[in-house]
Amino acid sequence: MSDLLGATAVVTGASRGIGAAVARSLAEAGVNVGLGSRSGDDLGIEGAVARHCDVRDPHQLKELVDETVEAFGGLDILVVNAGVGAYGPFLDLPSKDLEEMVDVNVKGTMYSIRAALPHLLKSERADIVTVASEAGRRGLPLEAVYCSSKFAQVGFMSALDHELREQGIRCTSVCPGGVATDFAMGHGRTPDMPELTGMMSSEDVAEAVMFTLTRPRNHRILEMAFRPVTETSWG
Ligand code: NAP
């Protein structure tokens, strides 16, 4: 197992849900954290860099990364977690939701990695982990745009792996099924939907992220998919 003590990580969308759980797990493992979200919450983590950072804006991402590097002297881990979802028949989906999913989930992922990469390239132990989704591995009903944004995220990471592996950077897509967060109750979903029973916790996903990050450096996990037992076996 690889020790993360003293490493430095940036987490996007760190204010709640999965991002907050990942940030807390990293801090508990002795990792210095730079936390970005629109609310700029520091989660009460002592010594954390925390700032307002909307991943739709490359300048705000650069500021988050630069401030983190300045505070801790480098960057080893980027967790691309910020994401949004809206559900329902494709034609009924408001244009603003379509735009937001593409802007945050697709362009936000690319902008986040662009901001962090120059620093990750200087690290001896660099990892990029995206919190993608099971929706990035198969088409799900009433999630056409969300699925396509998550497929884009997984495809981007899979292609980027070719470029970055030789430079020692590991690229991992973590693909959970349903997780009980605010997000899961996003537009078009209600708590009584049968597919939402028995969901996993944010901490379950944080454990998966920590597992990938602590693998020995002689191998990498490209994609990690897992779902609640209550979820159907699609495809
Ligand atoms: P969540 O509880 O709604 O949290 C989303 C986080 O993203 C918040 O911290 C939010 O903070 C931040 N965020 C949203 N828009 C942002 C933006 N434009 N710029 C920066 N930060 C932004 O959702 P979650 O369930 O933890 O989801 C996290 C990731 O997991 C997403 O990428 C999602 O697609 C993925 N995922 C979720 C599930 C699930 O069932 N929940 C399953 C698979 C994958 P602010 O509001 O403060 O900006």
Coordinates of C-alpha atoms in Angstrom, one line a residue, residues 68-159:
T68 CA -2.8 25.1 -3.1
V69 CA 0.7 24.8 -4.7
E70 CA 1.9 28.0 -3.0
A71 CA 0.6 26.8 0.4
F72 CA 2.0 23.2 0.2
G73 CA 4.8 23.3 -2.3
G74 CA 3.4 21.1 -5.1
L75 CA 0.5 19.0 -6.2
D76 CA 0.3 15.2 -6.4
I77 CA -3.5 14.4 -6.6
L78 CA -6.4 15.9 -8.5
V79 CA -9.9 14.6 -7.7
V80 CA -12.3 15.9 -10.3
N81 CA -15.6 15.5 -8.5
A82 CA -17.8 18.5 -9.2
G83 CA -20.8 17.4 -11.2
V84 CA -24.5 18.1 -11.8
G85 CA -27.4 15.9 -13.1
A86 CA -30.9 16.4 -14.4
Y87 CA -33.3 13.7 -15.5
G88 CA -36.4 13.2 -17.6
P89 CA -37.4 12.7 -21.2
F90 CA -34.8 14.3 -23.5
L91 CA -37.3 16.7 -25.1
D92 CA -38.5 17.9 -21.8
L93 CA -35.1 18.7 -20.5
P94 CA -34.7 22.5 -20.1
S95 CA -31.9 23.9 -22.2
K96 CA -30.2 25.4 -19.2
D97 CA -29.9 21.9 -17.6
L98 CA -28.4 20.5 -20.8
E99 CA -25.9 23.3 -21.0
E100 CA -25.0 23.0 -17.3
M101 CA -24.3 19.3 -17.5
V102 CA -22.0 19.7 -20.5
D103 CA -20.3 22.7 -19.0
V104 CA -19.7 21.3 -15.5
N105 CA -19.3 17.6 -16.2
V106 CA -17.4 17.7 -19.5
K107 CA -15.7 21.1 -19.9
G108 CA -15.2 21.4 -16.1
T109 CA -13.3 18.1 -16.1
M110 CA -11.1 19.2 -18.9
Y111 CA -10.5 22.7 -17.4
S112 CA -9.7 21.1 -14.0
I113 CA -7.1 18.8 -15.5
R114 CA -5.6 21.5 -17.6
A115 CA -5.1 23.7 -14.5
A116 CA -3.5 20.9 -12.4
L117 CA -1.4 19.1 -15.0
P118 CA 1.6 21.4 -15.2
H119 CA 2.1 20.8 -11.4
L120 CA 1.2 17.1 -11.5
L121 CA 3.9 16.6 -14.1
K122 CA 6.5 17.7 -11.5
S123 CA 5.3 15.2 -8.9
E124 CA 6.9 11.7 -8.4
R125 CA 3.5 10.2 -7.4
A126 CA 0.8 11.9 -9.4
D127 CA -2.8 10.7 -9.7
I128 CA -5.9 12.1 -11.4
V129 CA -9.2 10.6 -10.3
T130 CA -12.5 11.5 -11.7
V131 CA -15.7 10.8 -9.9
A132 CA -17.5 9.7 -13.1
S133 CA -20.5 7.3 -12.8
E134 CA -22.1 4.1 -13.8
A135 CA -23.9 6.4 -16.2
G136 CA -20.6 6.8 -18.0
R137 CA -20.5 3.1 -18.8
R138 CA -24.0 2.3 -20.0
G139 CA -27.0 4.3 -21.3
L140 CA -29.7 4.7 -18.6
P141 CA -33.3 5.6 -19.1
L142 CA -34.2 9.3 -18.8
E143 CA -30.6 10.2 -18.4
A144 CA -29.5 10.8 -22.0
V145 CA -27.6 14.0 -21.5
Y146 CA -26.2 13.1 -18.1
C147 CA -25.1 9.8 -19.5
S148 CA -23.4 11.4 -22.5
S149 CA -21.6 13.9 -20.2
K150 CA -20.3 11.0 -18.1
F151 CA -19.4 8.9 -21.1
A152 CA -17.4 11.9 -22.2
Q153 CA -15.6 12.1 -18.9
V154 CA -14.7 8.4 -18.9
G155 CA -13.6 8.5 -22.6
F156 CA -11.5 11.6 -21.9
M157 CA -9.7 9.9 -19.0
S158 CA -9.2 6.6 -21.0
A159 CA -7.6 8.6 -23.8

